[in-house]
C-alpha positions as YAML, in Angstrom:
chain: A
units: angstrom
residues:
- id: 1
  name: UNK
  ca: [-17.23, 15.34, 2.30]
- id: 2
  name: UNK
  ca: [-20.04, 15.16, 5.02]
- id: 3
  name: UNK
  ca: [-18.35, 17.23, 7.31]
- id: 4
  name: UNK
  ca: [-16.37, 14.88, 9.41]
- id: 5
  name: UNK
  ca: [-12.02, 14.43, 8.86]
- id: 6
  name: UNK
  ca: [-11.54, 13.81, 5.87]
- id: 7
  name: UNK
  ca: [-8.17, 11.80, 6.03]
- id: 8
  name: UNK
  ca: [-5.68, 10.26, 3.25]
- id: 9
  name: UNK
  ca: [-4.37, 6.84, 4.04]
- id: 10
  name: UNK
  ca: [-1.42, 5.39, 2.15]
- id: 11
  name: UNK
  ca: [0.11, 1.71, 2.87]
- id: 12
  name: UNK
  ca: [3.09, 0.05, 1.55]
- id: 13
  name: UNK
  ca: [3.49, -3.36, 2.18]
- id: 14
  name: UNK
  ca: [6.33, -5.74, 0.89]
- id: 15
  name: UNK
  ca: [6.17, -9.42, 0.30]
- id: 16
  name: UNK
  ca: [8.26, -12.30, -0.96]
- id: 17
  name: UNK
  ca: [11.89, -10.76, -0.59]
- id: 18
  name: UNK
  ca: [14.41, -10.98, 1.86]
- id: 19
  name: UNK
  ca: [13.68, -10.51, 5.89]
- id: 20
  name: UNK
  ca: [13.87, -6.93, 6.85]
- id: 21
  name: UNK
  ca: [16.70, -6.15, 8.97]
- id: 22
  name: UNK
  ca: [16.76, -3.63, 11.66]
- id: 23
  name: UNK
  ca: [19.92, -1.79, 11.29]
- id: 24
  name: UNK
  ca: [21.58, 1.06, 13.29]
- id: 25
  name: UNK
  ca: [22.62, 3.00, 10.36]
- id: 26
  name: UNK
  ca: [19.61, 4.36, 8.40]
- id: 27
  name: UNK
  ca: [19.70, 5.89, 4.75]
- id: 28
  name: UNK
  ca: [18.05, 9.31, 3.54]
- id: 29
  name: UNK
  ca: [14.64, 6.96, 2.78]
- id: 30
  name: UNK
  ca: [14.38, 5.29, 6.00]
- id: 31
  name: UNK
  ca: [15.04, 8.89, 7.40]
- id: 32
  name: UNK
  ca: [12.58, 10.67, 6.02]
- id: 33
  name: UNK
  ca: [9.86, 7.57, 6.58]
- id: 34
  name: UNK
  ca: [10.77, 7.99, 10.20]
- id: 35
  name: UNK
  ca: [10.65, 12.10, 10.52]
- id: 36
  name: UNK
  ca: [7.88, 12.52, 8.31]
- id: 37
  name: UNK
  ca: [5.46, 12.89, 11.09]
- id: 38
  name: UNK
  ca: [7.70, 15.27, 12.61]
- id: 39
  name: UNK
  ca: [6.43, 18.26, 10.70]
- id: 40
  name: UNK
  ca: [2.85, 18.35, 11.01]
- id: 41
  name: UNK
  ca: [0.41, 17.25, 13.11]
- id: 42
  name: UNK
  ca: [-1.66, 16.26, 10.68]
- id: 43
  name: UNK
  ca: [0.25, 13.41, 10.06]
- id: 44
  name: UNK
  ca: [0.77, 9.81, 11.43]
- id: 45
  name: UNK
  ca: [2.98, 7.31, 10.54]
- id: 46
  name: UNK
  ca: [3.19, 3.50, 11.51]
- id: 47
  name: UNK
  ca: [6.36, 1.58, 10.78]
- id: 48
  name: UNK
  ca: [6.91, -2.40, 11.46]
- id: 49
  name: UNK
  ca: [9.10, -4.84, 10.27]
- id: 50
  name: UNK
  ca: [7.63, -8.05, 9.51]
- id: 51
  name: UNK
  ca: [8.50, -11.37, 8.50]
- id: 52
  name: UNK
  ca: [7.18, -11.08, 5.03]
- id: 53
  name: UNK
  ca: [9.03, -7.20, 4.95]
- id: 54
  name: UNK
  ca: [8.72, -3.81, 5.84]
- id: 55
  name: UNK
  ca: [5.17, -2.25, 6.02]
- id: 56
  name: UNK
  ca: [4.44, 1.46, 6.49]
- id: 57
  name: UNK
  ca: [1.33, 3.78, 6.77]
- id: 58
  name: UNK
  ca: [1.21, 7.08, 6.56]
- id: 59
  name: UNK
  ca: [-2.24, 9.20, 7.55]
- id: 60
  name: UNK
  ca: [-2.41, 12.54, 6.39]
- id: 61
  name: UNK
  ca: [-5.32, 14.90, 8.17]
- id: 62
  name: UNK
  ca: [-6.93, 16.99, 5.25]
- id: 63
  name: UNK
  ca: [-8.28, 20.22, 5.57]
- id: 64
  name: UNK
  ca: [-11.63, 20.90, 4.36]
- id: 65
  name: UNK
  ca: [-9.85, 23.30, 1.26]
- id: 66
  name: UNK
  ca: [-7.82, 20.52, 0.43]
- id: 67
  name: UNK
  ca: [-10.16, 18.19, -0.51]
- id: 68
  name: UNK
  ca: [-12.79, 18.13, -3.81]
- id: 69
  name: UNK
  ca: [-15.13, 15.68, -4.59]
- id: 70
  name: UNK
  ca: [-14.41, 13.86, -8.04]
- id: 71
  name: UNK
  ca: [-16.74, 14.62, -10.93]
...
């Protein structure tokens, strides 16, 4: 790392299956998608339904321990 945020992205897109629904009643996944952010501040979340399906991002803020460069 030079010194600046280091910061883990992960994206989840779907494609090519049936149109996500929005739904009052969500299940333990949907939950924890939703409240992730919830318990840090070092992470962000972005959820959107879409017409090809659901997409999600999650950015996680790493500290400068946490990280190591590969070898």
């Amino acid at each position: 790392p030079d010194g600046g945020p280091c910061v883990l992205h992960l994206g989840w897109r779907e494609r090519h299956g049936p149109p996500p629904a929005r739904t009052l009643r969500s299940g333990f996944g949907m939950k924890v998608l939703r409240d992730l952010p919830g318990f840090s501040k070092r992470v962000r979340s972005a959820l959107r339904f879409e017409a090809p399906g659901v997409a999600y991002d999650l950015w996680l803020e790493l500290l400068r321990s946490e990280v190591r460069q590969a070898s």
